[in-house]
Amino acid sequence: MCSTLFLEFGTMQPYLNDKSTRIFSIFTSLNSYIMAKLKSVYFCSNCGYESPKWMGRCPSCGEWSTFVEELMRKDAASKQEDTRSFLEGKSVPMTLREIKADEEPRIDMQDAELNRVLGGGLVPASVVLIGGEPGIGKSTLVLQTILKLKGIRSLYVSGEESARQLKLRAERIGIENDDCLIVCETNLDDIFKHVKQVSPQLLIIDSIQTVYSDALESSPGSISQVRECAASLLKFAKQSGTPVLLIGHITKEGSIAGPKILEHIVDTVLQFEGDQHYMYRILRSIKNRFGSTAELGIYEMNQSGLREVSNPSELLLTQNHDGLSGVSIAAAIEGVRPFVIETQSLVSTAAYGTPQRSATGFDIRRMNMLLAVLEKRAGFKLAQKDVFLNIAGGLRVNDPGMDLSVISAVLSSSLDMTIDRETCLCGEVGLSGEIRPVNRIEQRIQEAEKLGFSRMLIPANNLKGIQKKTSIELHQVKRVSDAFRLLFS
Ligand code: TYD
Ligand code: MG
């Protein structure tokens, strides 16, 4: 708009007197200064795609109305170029045989759960992003970890909390460590000055959305800032060999705020999740260049920070539901970890016209599918019933092997008949009511055996995959009706 105004002013120039011409020339030079320094760039807020003009639909990720305008200094573009080219120049093409693949020495984080999720410890020069909802415990997890790391100099850069708040948190955690330094800073250049002074062996940025670089005009947390700061920190990690832990916020939709590009830049993305009203938290690996993404860490938030839960089945063992209907026990697998977990259900006659369906810790669409299978394939009339489902401990389980346990809990509540407490279940339910095989059956059986279950219902097709001898009495089920007969007759 500014430039059109100047243009119109320009066409009027011949009719103006000397004074006006002088003012005009000041304006023109100011205008050209602004134009030279700032430019508008549009970013897709979903994937970080950059475009010189606004677009309705992102050509990269296909999302609609995701473009946002950000002002950038022209010289910032050249700065960004340098960040990207930091790895260039010294590489020489070679055959795979010539490449040495020695096992990377890893830093032991003094936390079995974190080590497991990282794939055996933190790799030097790697950048790890820890995402999660506000208040879930990201800062607590990181602070507690570096406090435990005696002998490793770490620098914790906090952009969200004051040093006093961090002190109070450290007091709750109750560990003292003089190798751990704290600084409250959000300017990237100042952060690097501190880093130069301290030369830490581990750098923590809490959070990446609060850090900003002077090279860009946009505000902290904007796509270009997050991208630029993450790229500079990556460059620092790779050049100095110092591992960097970035804490990132999560958007309402559940993805890490800032563009997807952040996930591409870093080596490892961990997600910290759980229900704030429950004590249990899960640390999940979403991307890991140095390990498996099937790993899972489980913590319990208590008065003095996070406690590692090495035996997840203890979530179940604390409860005693003898003689209650609507409770069934599943041998589930999350990632590669087996655990035995309780499924609770309540079925009651709908008080209103439309029956209510609610699930906590389980996919509600899958629950609706299972209810339809019960209705159509096993003849249970649930269409006029309210159905509530809850997975104990506030955990969210995505394992399809939970299906059989969900169906059994619903039937148990609907019929008001209890399921024997010594029985454990696993199996996926298909649309025609068949029980389909599950993965890692031996691990599930072992876990149930370890916890003293005497009977287990497993899919018939899994039976031939079992090599090891077990003391558990195994019952094979082919259809939902088989399970029903075994449990309630
Ligand atoms: P925090 O680490 O600040 O979360 P985030 O950085 O993900 O926003 O965690 C804050 C929550 O953790 C807060 O609700 C209090 C709770 N908490 C405990 O229950 N026990 C503790 O020892 C600590 C330090 C925090
Ligand atoms: Mg925090």
Short mmCIF file of C-alpha atoms and ligand atoms in Angstrom, two decimals:
data_model
loop_
_atom_site.label_atom_id
_atom_site.label_comp_id
_atom_site.label_asym_id
_atom_site.label_seq_id
_atom_site.Cartn_x
_atom_site.Cartn_y
_atom_site.Cartn_z
CA MET A 1 0.00 0.00 0.00
CA CYS A 2 2.90 2.22 0.96
CA SER A 3 4.47 1.93 -2.45
CA THR A 4 1.25 2.84 -4.31
CA LEU A 5 1.00 5.96 -2.17
CA PHE A 6 4.52 6.96 -3.14
CA LEU A 7 3.78 6.18 -6.76
CA GLU A 8 0.81 8.55 -6.76
CA PHE A 9 2.97 11.15 -5.05
CA GLY A 10 5.53 10.66 -7.81
CA THR A 11 3.07 11.43 -10.62
CA MET A 12 2.20 14.72 -8.88
CA GLN A 13 5.84 15.81 -8.66
CA PRO A 14 5.89 18.31 -11.61
CA TYR A 15 3.12 20.35 -9.95
CA LEU A 16 4.86 20.69 -6.56
CA ASN A 17 7.13 23.46 -5.33
CA ASP A 18 10.74 23.09 -4.05
CA LYS A 19 9.87 22.42 -0.41
CA SER A 20 7.52 19.65 -1.35
CA THR A 21 10.16 18.16 -3.64
CA ARG A 22 12.58 18.00 -0.72
CA ILE A 23 10.02 16.28 1.49
CA PHE A 24 9.26 13.98 -1.39
CA SER A 25 12.91 13.00 -1.80
CA ILE A 26 13.17 12.25 1.98
CA PHE A 27 10.10 10.07 1.65
CA THR A 28 11.47 8.27 -1.39
CA SER A 29 14.76 7.47 0.29
CA LEU A 30 12.95 6.28 3.44
CA ASN A 31 10.70 4.19 1.27
CA SER A 32 13.59 2.63 -0.59
CA TYR A 33 15.36 1.98 2.76
CA ILE A 34 12.33 0.14 4.11
CA MET A 35 11.89 -1.71 0.85
CA ALA A 36 15.56 -2.71 0.81
CA LYS A 37 15.53 -3.91 4.42
CA LEU A 38 12.19 -5.66 4.76
CA LYS A 39 10.32 -8.07 2.61
CA SER A 40 7.15 -10.00 3.09
CA VAL A 41 7.40 -13.75 3.00
CA TYR A 42 4.52 -16.16 3.36
CA PHE A 43 4.88 -19.45 5.23
CA CYS A 44 2.57 -22.42 5.39
CA SER A 45 1.83 -22.85 9.10
CA ASN A 46 1.42 -26.57 8.61
CA CYS A 47 4.60 -27.58 6.80
CA GLY A 48 6.76 -24.44 6.68
CA TYR A 49 6.66 -24.08 2.87
CA GLU A 50 7.93 -20.63 1.90
CA SER A 51 6.40 -18.50 -0.83
CA PRO A 52 6.87 -14.87 -1.96
CA LYS A 53 3.09 -14.46 -2.28
CA TRP A 54 -0.01 -15.60 -0.44
CA MET A 55 -1.63 -18.80 -1.64
CA GLY A 56 -4.94 -20.39 -0.77
CA ARG A 57 -3.66 -23.93 -0.88
CA CYS A 58 -0.17 -25.06 0.06
CA PRO A 59 1.47 -26.81 -2.93
CA SER A 60 3.67 -28.81 -0.57
CA CYS A 61 1.24 -30.31 1.98
CA GLY A 62 -2.09 -29.57 0.26
CA GLU A 63 -3.64 -27.78 3.28
CA TRP A 64 -5.99 -24.83 2.70
CA SER A 65 -5.71 -21.33 4.24
CA THR A 66 -2.51 -22.04 6.11
CA PHE A 67 -0.34 -19.20 4.74
CA VAL A 68 0.73 -16.48 7.17
CA GLU A 69 2.69 -13.34 6.35
CA GLU A 70 6.00 -12.63 8.07
CA LEU A 71 8.36 -9.69 7.57
CA MET A 72 11.97 -10.59 7.00
CA ARG A 73 15.06 -8.50 6.53
CA LYS A 74 16.59 -9.00 3.11
CA ASP A 75 20.00 -9.78 4.57
CA ALA A 76 18.38 -12.52 6.68
CA ALA A 77 18.00 -14.62 3.58
CA SER A 78 21.75 -14.70 3.03
CA LYS A 79 22.25 -15.54 6.73
CA GLN A 80 19.88 -18.47 6.34
CA GLU A 81 21.81 -19.63 3.29
CA ASP A 82 24.99 -19.79 5.37
CA THR A 83 23.25 -21.88 8.02
CA ARG A 84 22.18 -24.37 5.46
CA SER A 85 25.55 -24.68 3.83
CA PHE A 86 27.48 -25.44 7.00
CA LEU A 87 27.98 -29.06 6.12
CA GLU A 88 29.12 -28.36 2.59
CA GLY A 89 32.66 -28.14 1.36
CA LYS A 90 34.57 -30.82 3.20
CA SER A 91 32.77 -33.95 2.01
CA VAL A 92 34.40 -36.51 -0.26
CA PRO A 93 32.39 -39.22 -2.04
CA MET A 94 33.36 -42.73 -0.90
CA THR A 95 32.05 -46.29 -1.07
CA LEU A 96 30.05 -47.78 1.76
CA ARG A 97 32.96 -50.14 2.49
CA GLU A 98 35.26 -47.23 3.21
CA ILE A 99 32.89 -45.69 5.73
CA LYS A 100 33.69 -46.61 9.31
CA ALA A 101 30.57 -47.53 11.23
CA ASP A 102 31.88 -47.73 14.77
CA GLU A 103 29.18 -47.66 17.36
CA GLU A 104 28.63 -44.03 18.40
CA PRO A 105 29.69 -43.49 22.00
CA ARG A 106 26.52 -42.41 23.80
CA ILE A 107 25.98 -40.33 26.90
CA ASP A 108 24.28 -42.29 29.66
CA MET A 109 21.43 -40.05 30.84
CA GLN A 110 21.21 -41.81 34.25
CA ASP A 111 17.57 -42.52 33.49
CA ALA A 112 16.69 -45.96 32.17
CA GLU A 113 13.44 -44.82 30.54
CA LEU A 114 15.04 -41.87 28.72
CA ASN A 115 18.00 -44.00 27.63
CA ARG A 116 15.62 -46.59 26.23
CA VAL A 117 13.58 -44.05 24.24
CA LEU A 118 16.75 -42.43 22.87
CA GLY A 119 17.90 -45.86 21.67
CA GLY A 120 20.58 -46.43 24.32
CA GLY A 121 21.62 -42.95 25.45
CA LEU A 122 22.15 -39.52 23.94
CA VAL A 123 24.29 -39.37 20.80
CA PRO A 124 26.91 -36.57 20.79
CA ALA A 125 26.19 -33.78 18.27
CA SER A 126 22.54 -34.79 18.04
CA VAL A 127 19.55 -32.48 18.38
CA VAL A 128 16.59 -33.88 20.29
CA LEU A 129 13.19 -32.20 20.32
CA ILE A 130 10.91 -32.94 23.28
CA GLY A 131 7.30 -31.95 22.61
CA GLY A 132 4.27 -32.02 24.84
CA GLU A 133 1.28 -30.08 26.13
CA PRO A 134 1.87 -27.27 28.62
CA GLY A 135 2.17 -28.49 32.19
CA ILE A 136 2.79 -32.11 31.28
CA GLY A 137 6.28 -32.06 32.81
CA LYS A 138 8.77 -31.38 29.99
CA SER A 139 10.81 -28.85 31.99
CA THR A 140 10.72 -31.12 35.03
CA LEU A 141 11.96 -34.10 33.02
CA VAL A 142 14.85 -32.19 31.50
CA LEU A 143 15.87 -30.39 34.69
CA GLN A 144 15.76 -33.61 36.68
CA THR A 145 17.86 -35.38 34.05
CA ILE A 146 20.63 -32.78 33.99
CA LEU A 147 20.66 -32.60 37.78
CA LYS A 148 21.33 -36.33 37.84
CA LEU A 149 24.16 -36.00 35.29
CA LYS A 150 27.06 -35.45 37.66
CA GLY A 151 30.35 -34.67 35.93
CA ILE A 152 28.72 -33.45 32.70
CA ARG A 153 28.61 -29.66 32.41
CA SER A 154 25.21 -28.64 31.17
CA LEU A 155 23.67 -25.27 30.36
CA TYR A 156 19.92 -24.88 30.78
CA VAL A 157 18.62 -21.86 28.84
CA SER A 158 15.18 -20.92 30.05
CA GLY A 159 13.01 -18.52 28.10
CA GLU A 160 9.84 -19.26 29.99
CA GLU A 161 10.65 -19.28 33.67
CA SER A 162 12.73 -17.12 35.97
CA ALA A 163 15.84 -18.45 37.69
CA ARG A 164 13.89 -18.37 40.98
CA GLN A 165 11.15 -20.60 39.59
CA LEU A 166 13.78 -23.03 38.37
CA LYS A 167 15.41 -23.01 41.78
CA LEU A 168 12.07 -23.88 43.41
CA ARG A 169 11.59 -26.74 40.96
CA ALA A 170 15.10 -28.03 41.60
CA GLU A 171 14.34 -27.95 45.33
CA ARG A 172 11.29 -30.13 44.76
CA ILE A 173 13.37 -32.57 42.76
CA GLY A 174 15.89 -32.50 45.60
CA ILE A 175 19.15 -33.10 43.73
CA GLU A 176 22.10 -30.71 43.85
CA ASN A 177 24.57 -30.53 41.04
CA ASP A 178 27.12 -27.77 40.49
CA ASP A 179 27.81 -28.94 36.93
CA CYS A 180 24.41 -27.66 35.92
CA LEU A 181 24.22 -23.97 34.98
CA ILE A 182 21.03 -21.98 34.47
CA VAL A 183 20.55 -18.86 32.38
CA CYS A 184 17.35 -17.00 31.49
CA GLU A 185 17.78 -15.73 27.96
CA THR A 186 15.79 -15.61 24.73
CA ASN A 187 18.08 -13.84 22.27
CA LEU A 188 19.90 -16.39 20.15
CA ASP A 189 23.11 -14.35 19.84
CA ASP A 190 23.25 -13.84 23.61
CA ILE A 191 22.63 -17.57 24.11
CA PHE A 192 25.63 -18.32 21.90
CA LYS A 193 27.73 -15.81 23.91
CA HIS A 194 26.89 -17.74 27.10
CA VAL A 195 27.61 -21.00 25.34
CA LYS A 196 31.03 -19.71 24.29
CA GLN A 197 31.80 -18.67 27.84
CA VAL A 198 30.58 -21.84 29.54
CA SER A 199 31.37 -24.36 26.76
CA PRO A 200 28.78 -26.86 28.00
CA GLN A 201 28.79 -30.58 27.20
CA LEU A 202 25.00 -30.50 26.95
CA LEU A 203 22.79 -27.56 25.95
CA ILE A 204 19.09 -27.27 26.80
CA ILE A 205 16.72 -24.74 25.23
CA ASP A 206 13.39 -24.35 27.05
CA SER A 207 11.57 -23.63 24.77
CA ILE A 208 12.43 -23.22 21.07
CA GLN A 209 9.30 -21.06 20.61
CA THR A 210 10.60 -18.37 22.99
CA VAL A 211 14.01 -17.97 21.33
CA TYR A 212 14.46 -15.32 18.64
CA SER A 213 17.18 -14.21 16.29
CA ASP A 214 17.88 -10.53 15.54
CA ALA A 215 18.37 -11.42 11.90
CA LEU A 216 14.62 -11.73 11.45
CA GLU A 217 11.89 -9.17 12.04
CA SER A 218 9.16 -11.62 12.95
CA SER A 219 8.19 -12.24 16.56
CA PRO A 220 9.45 -15.20 18.66
CA GLY A 221 7.48 -18.37 18.01
CA SER A 222 6.74 -17.46 14.38
CA ILE A 223 7.56 -20.02 11.73
CA SER A 224 10.61 -18.22 10.35
CA GLN A 225 12.04 -17.63 13.86
CA VAL A 226 11.55 -21.22 14.98
CA ARG A 227 13.09 -22.47 11.76
CA GLU A 228 16.04 -20.10 11.83
CA CYS A 229 16.83 -20.66 15.53
CA ALA A 230 16.54 -24.44 15.21
CA ALA A 231 18.82 -24.38 12.15
CA SER A 232 21.45 -22.28 13.99
CA LEU A 233 21.32 -24.60 17.01
CA LEU A 234 21.67 -27.60 14.71
CA LYS A 235 24.70 -25.99 13.13
CA PHE A 236 26.17 -25.43 16.59
CA ALA A 237 25.49 -29.07 17.61
CA LYS A 238 27.09 -30.52 14.48
CA GLN A 239 30.13 -28.24 14.56
CA SER A 240 30.88 -28.49 18.28
CA GLY A 241 29.73 -32.07 18.88
CA THR A 242 27.56 -30.85 21.77
CA PRO A 243 24.15 -32.51 22.02
CA VAL A 244 21.23 -30.06 22.18
CA LEU A 245 17.84 -30.75 23.79
CA LEU A 246 15.05 -28.51 22.50
CA ILE A 247 11.73 -28.28 24.30
CA GLY A 248 8.80 -27.54 22.00
CA HIS A 249 5.16 -26.68 22.52
CA ILE A 250 2.31 -28.57 21.06
CA THR A 251 -0.61 -27.07 19.14
CA LYS A 252 -4.27 -27.74 19.83
CA GLU A 253 -4.25 -30.39 17.11
CA GLY A 254 -1.47 -32.23 18.93
CA SER A 255 1.42 -31.59 16.56
CA ILE A 256 4.59 -29.79 17.60
CA ALA A 257 4.00 -26.04 17.18
CA GLY A 258 6.03 -24.44 14.45
CA PRO A 259 6.34 -26.04 11.09
CA LYS A 260 6.79 -29.69 10.34
CA ILE A 261 10.17 -28.61 9.08
CA LEU A 262 11.35 -28.50 12.70
CA GLU A 263 10.74 -32.22 12.88
CA HIS A 264 12.80 -32.69 9.71
CA ILE A 265 15.72 -30.63 11.02
CA VAL A 266 16.24 -32.44 14.33
CA ASP A 267 17.61 -35.97 14.74
CA THR A 268 15.13 -37.21 17.29
CA VAL A 269 11.59 -36.18 18.19
CA LEU A 270 10.20 -37.33 21.53
CA GLN A 271 6.67 -36.70 22.66
CA PHE A 272 5.76 -36.44 26.32
CA GLU A 273 2.12 -37.26 26.85
CA GLY A 274 -0.42 -38.28 29.42
CA ASP A 275 -3.50 -36.98 31.12
CA GLN A 276 -2.68 -34.09 33.46
CA HIS A 277 -5.22 -35.37 35.96
CA TYR A 278 -3.43 -38.71 36.26
CA MET A 279 0.05 -39.36 37.51
CA TYR A 280 1.34 -41.41 34.59
CA ARG A 281 3.27 -39.93 31.69
CA ILE A 282 4.51 -41.61 28.53
CA LEU A 283 7.61 -40.56 26.63
CA ARG A 284 7.24 -41.76 23.05
CA SER A 285 9.77 -41.63 20.27
CA ILE A 286 8.20 -40.28 17.05
CA LYS A 287 11.38 -40.02 15.03
CA ASN A 288 14.83 -41.31 15.89
CA ARG A 289 17.82 -41.32 13.57
CA PHE A 290 19.76 -43.37 16.14
CA GLY A 291 17.25 -45.91 17.38
CA SER A 292 13.83 -47.48 17.12
CA THR A 293 10.62 -45.45 17.29
CA ALA A 294 8.81 -48.36 18.89
CA GLU A 295 10.37 -47.57 22.28
CA LEU A 296 8.37 -46.11 25.12
CA GLY A 297 9.29 -44.65 28.50
CA ILE A 298 6.84 -44.52 31.38
CA TYR A 299 7.04 -42.10 34.32
CA GLU A 300 4.98 -41.25 37.33
CA MET A 301 4.71 -37.58 38.37
CA ASN A 302 4.88 -37.26 42.12
CA GLN A 303 5.85 -34.72 44.78
CA SER A 304 9.55 -34.83 44.00
CA GLY A 305 9.60 -34.90 40.22
CA LEU A 306 9.19 -37.80 37.83
CA ARG A 307 9.77 -41.38 38.91
CA GLU A 308 10.75 -44.00 36.34
CA VAL A 309 8.21 -46.82 36.06
CA SER A 310 10.23 -49.86 35.09
CA ASN A 311 7.35 -52.29 35.51
CA PRO A 312 4.31 -50.70 33.81
CA SER A 313 1.99 -53.47 34.90
CA GLU A 314 2.13 -52.00 38.38
CA LEU A 315 -0.48 -49.56 37.07
CA LEU A 316 -2.87 -52.46 37.37
CA LEU A 317 -1.55 -54.20 40.43
CA THR A 318 -2.46 -51.38 42.77
CA GLN A 319 -6.16 -51.89 42.15
CA ASN A 320 -8.35 -54.67 43.44
CA HIS A 321 -11.58 -55.11 41.56
CA ASP A 322 -12.58 -58.54 42.77
CA GLY A 323 -16.23 -59.26 42.20
CA LEU A 324 -17.03 -56.17 40.10
CA SER A 325 -18.58 -56.42 36.67
CA GLY A 326 -17.37 -54.37 33.68
CA VAL A 327 -13.68 -54.99 34.35
CA SER A 328 -11.41 -57.04 32.12
CA ILE A 329 -7.67 -57.36 31.93
CA ALA A 330 -5.69 -57.11 28.70
CA ALA A 331 -2.15 -58.14 27.84
CA ALA A 332 -1.27 -55.18 25.63
CA ILE A 333 1.80 -54.05 23.74
CA GLU A 334 2.65 -50.41 23.25
CA GLY A 335 5.63 -49.97 20.96
CA VAL A 336 7.69 -52.99 21.95
CA ARG A 337 6.77 -53.02 25.62
CA PRO A 338 4.29 -55.51 26.96
CA PHE A 339 2.08 -54.60 29.88
CA VAL A 340 -1.01 -55.89 31.52
CA ILE A 341 -3.70 -53.26 31.83
CA GLU A 342 -7.21 -52.95 33.11
CA THR A 343 -10.17 -52.04 30.88
CA GLN A 344 -13.29 -50.73 32.60
CA SER A 345 -16.70 -50.32 31.06
CA LEU A 346 -20.13 -49.18 32.14
CA VAL A 347 -23.21 -49.97 30.10
CA SER A 348 -26.54 -48.51 31.16
CA THR A 349 -29.90 -47.78 29.58
CA ALA A 350 -29.85 -44.47 27.73
CA ALA A 351 -31.76 -41.79 29.60
CA TYR A 352 -32.01 -39.56 26.52
CA GLY A 353 -32.99 -40.29 22.94
CA THR A 354 -29.42 -40.56 21.64
CA PRO A 355 -27.26 -42.98 23.60
CA GLN A 356 -23.95 -41.60 24.86
CA ARG A 357 -20.67 -43.18 23.87
CA SER A 358 -17.49 -42.12 25.60
CA ALA A 359 -13.99 -43.59 25.69
CA THR A 360 -10.95 -42.48 27.71
CA GLY A 361 -7.58 -43.82 26.62
CA PHE A 362 -9.07 -45.70 23.65
CA ASP A 363 -10.09 -44.62 20.15
CA ILE A 364 -13.82 -43.90 20.26
CA ARG A 365 -14.30 -44.82 16.58
CA ARG A 366 -12.80 -48.21 17.23
CA MET A 367 -15.07 -48.64 20.24
CA ASN A 368 -18.11 -47.84 18.07
CA MET A 369 -16.93 -50.39 15.53
CA LEU A 370 -16.60 -53.04 18.26
CA LEU A 371 -20.10 -52.24 19.55
CA ALA A 372 -21.46 -52.66 16.00
CA VAL A 373 -19.70 -56.04 15.75
CA LEU A 374 -21.28 -57.12 19.05
CA GLU A 375 -24.69 -56.03 17.82
CA LYS A 376 -24.50 -57.62 14.39
CA ARG A 377 -22.34 -60.71 14.94
CA ALA A 378 -23.13 -61.72 18.50
CA GLY A 379 -26.70 -60.47 18.80
CA PHE A 380 -26.27 -58.10 21.76
CA LYS A 381 -28.64 -55.17 21.63
CA LEU A 382 -26.58 -52.14 22.61
CA ALA A 383 -28.13 -49.50 20.34
CA GLN A 384 -30.26 -48.06 23.18
CA LYS A 385 -27.50 -48.20 25.80
CA ASP A 386 -25.03 -45.61 27.03
CA VAL A 387 -21.52 -47.09 26.84
CA PHE A 388 -18.55 -45.65 28.76
CA LEU A 389 -15.06 -47.06 28.47
CA ASN A 390 -11.95 -46.27 30.46
CA ILE A 391 -8.40 -47.55 30.30
CA ALA A 392 -6.95 -47.53 33.83
CA GLY A 393 -4.13 -45.19 34.82
CA GLY A 394 -4.94 -42.49 32.25
CA LEU A 395 -2.85 -44.20 29.59
CA ARG A 396 -3.75 -44.06 25.94
CA VAL A 397 -3.36 -47.45 24.28
CA ASN A 398 -3.42 -47.87 20.50
CA ASP A 399 -2.79 -51.62 20.40
CA PRO A 400 -5.52 -53.46 18.38
CA GLY A 401 -4.85 -56.45 20.66
CA MET A 402 -6.98 -54.60 23.26
CA ASP A 403 -10.18 -55.26 21.26
CA LEU A 404 -11.06 -58.54 22.93
CA SER A 405 -10.65 -57.01 26.36
CA VAL A 406 -12.83 -54.00 25.41
CA ILE A 407 -15.60 -56.26 24.09
CA SER A 408 -15.42 -58.45 27.20
CA ALA A 409 -15.60 -55.47 29.57
CA VAL A 410 -18.65 -54.11 27.71
CA LEU A 411 -20.39 -57.50 27.82
CA SER A 412 -19.49 -58.00 31.48
CA SER A 413 -21.09 -54.69 32.40
CA SER A 414 -24.07 -55.19 30.13
CA LEU A 415 -24.81 -58.64 31.59
CA ASP A 416 -23.64 -57.65 35.08
CA MET A 417 -21.46 -60.76 35.24
CA THR A 418 -17.89 -60.65 36.50
CA ILE A 419 -14.86 -61.90 34.64
CA ASP A 420 -12.55 -64.12 36.67
CA ARG A 421 -9.65 -62.01 37.98
CA GLU A 422 -7.14 -64.69 37.04
CA THR A 423 -7.99 -64.32 33.35
CA CYS A 424 -6.13 -62.15 30.93
CA LEU A 425 -7.12 -61.41 27.31
CA CYS A 426 -5.61 -60.38 24.00
CA GLY A 427 -6.90 -60.42 20.43
CA GLU A 428 -7.93 -58.13 17.62
CA VAL A 429 -11.58 -58.25 16.57
CA GLY A 430 -12.40 -58.21 12.86
CA LEU A 431 -15.57 -56.82 11.26
CA SER A 432 -17.12 -60.24 10.83
CA GLY A 433 -16.64 -61.05 14.51
CA GLU A 434 -13.53 -63.18 14.04
CA ILE A 435 -10.63 -62.91 16.49
CA ARG A 436 -7.50 -62.04 14.55
CA PRO A 437 -3.92 -62.80 15.57
CA VAL A 438 -1.84 -60.21 17.44
CA ASN A 439 1.89 -59.42 17.31
CA ARG A 440 4.45 -60.43 19.98
CA ILE A 441 2.22 -63.06 21.52
CA GLU A 442 5.05 -64.67 23.50
CA GLN A 443 5.95 -61.39 25.18
CA ARG A 444 2.32 -60.87 26.17
CA ILE A 445 2.06 -64.36 27.62
CA GLN A 446 5.33 -63.91 29.52
CA GLU A 447 4.15 -60.65 31.05
CA ALA A 448 0.84 -62.21 32.14
CA GLU A 449 2.71 -65.18 33.57
CA LYS A 450 5.07 -62.90 35.49
CA LEU A 451 2.08 -61.22 37.12
CA GLY A 452 0.55 -64.52 38.20
CA PHE A 453 -2.40 -64.90 35.81
CA SER A 454 -3.52 -68.51 35.46
CA ARG A 455 -5.68 -68.34 32.33
CA MET A 456 -5.34 -66.45 29.09
CA LEU A 457 -7.59 -66.15 26.04
CA ILE A 458 -5.57 -65.79 22.84
CA PRO A 459 -6.46 -65.78 19.11
CA ALA A 460 -6.51 -69.32 17.67
CA ASN A 461 -4.17 -68.31 14.85
CA ASN A 462 -1.49 -67.25 17.32
CA LEU A 463 -1.20 -70.70 18.88
CA LYS A 464 1.26 -72.07 16.34
CA GLY A 465 3.59 -69.09 16.87
CA ILE A 466 4.22 -70.04 20.49
CA GLN A 467 7.46 -71.94 21.01
CA LYS A 468 8.15 -71.47 24.70
CA LYS A 469 6.52 -73.57 27.38
CA THR A 470 4.27 -71.67 29.72
CA SER A 471 2.50 -72.44 32.96
CA ILE A 472 -0.53 -70.35 31.92
CA GLU A 473 -3.58 -72.23 30.71
CA LEU A 474 -4.07 -70.98 27.13
CA HIS A 475 -7.54 -70.96 25.55
CA GLN A 476 -7.80 -70.32 21.86
CA VAL A 477 -10.67 -68.23 20.54
CA LYS A 478 -11.78 -67.98 16.91
CA ARG A 479 -14.86 -65.84 17.21
CA VAL A 480 -16.38 -63.36 19.66
CA SER A 481 -18.92 -66.01 20.64
CA ASP A 482 -16.09 -68.41 21.74
CA ALA A 483 -14.74 -65.77 24.11
CA PHE A 484 -18.24 -65.10 25.41
CA ARG A 485 -18.75 -68.82 26.15
CA LEU A 486 -15.38 -69.18 27.90
CA LEU A 487 -15.79 -66.08 30.05
CA PHE A 488 -19.40 -66.20 31.14
CA SER A 489 -20.44 -69.86 31.32
P1 TYD B 1 6.41 -28.54 33.93
O1 TYD B 1 7.69 -29.30 33.92
O2 TYD B 1 6.47 -27.09 34.26
O3 TYD B 1 5.64 -28.72 32.58
P2 TYD B 1 5.96 -28.17 31.12
O4 TYD B 1 7.37 -27.71 31.11
O5 TYD B 1 5.68 -29.35 30.24
O6 TYD B 1 4.99 -27.07 30.88
O7 TYD B 1 5.47 -29.34 34.93
C1 TYD B 1 4.61 -28.69 35.70
C2 TYD B 1 3.66 -29.64 36.39
O8 TYD B 1 4.31 -30.69 37.08
C3 TYD B 1 2.94 -28.82 37.42
O9 TYD B 1 1.56 -28.98 37.19
C4 TYD B 1 3.38 -29.36 38.73
C5 TYD B 1 3.88 -30.74 38.43
N1 TYD B 1 5.01 -31.14 39.30
C6 TYD B 1 4.80 -32.13 40.24
O10 TYD B 1 3.69 -32.66 40.37
N2 TYD B 1 5.85 -32.54 41.02
C7 TYD B 1 7.09 -31.99 40.91
O11 TYD B 1 8.01 -32.38 41.64
C8 TYD B 1 7.28 -30.96 39.92
C9 TYD B 1 8.63 -30.32 39.77
C10 TYD B 1 6.23 -30.58 39.14
MG MG B 2 8.10 -25.78 30.85
#
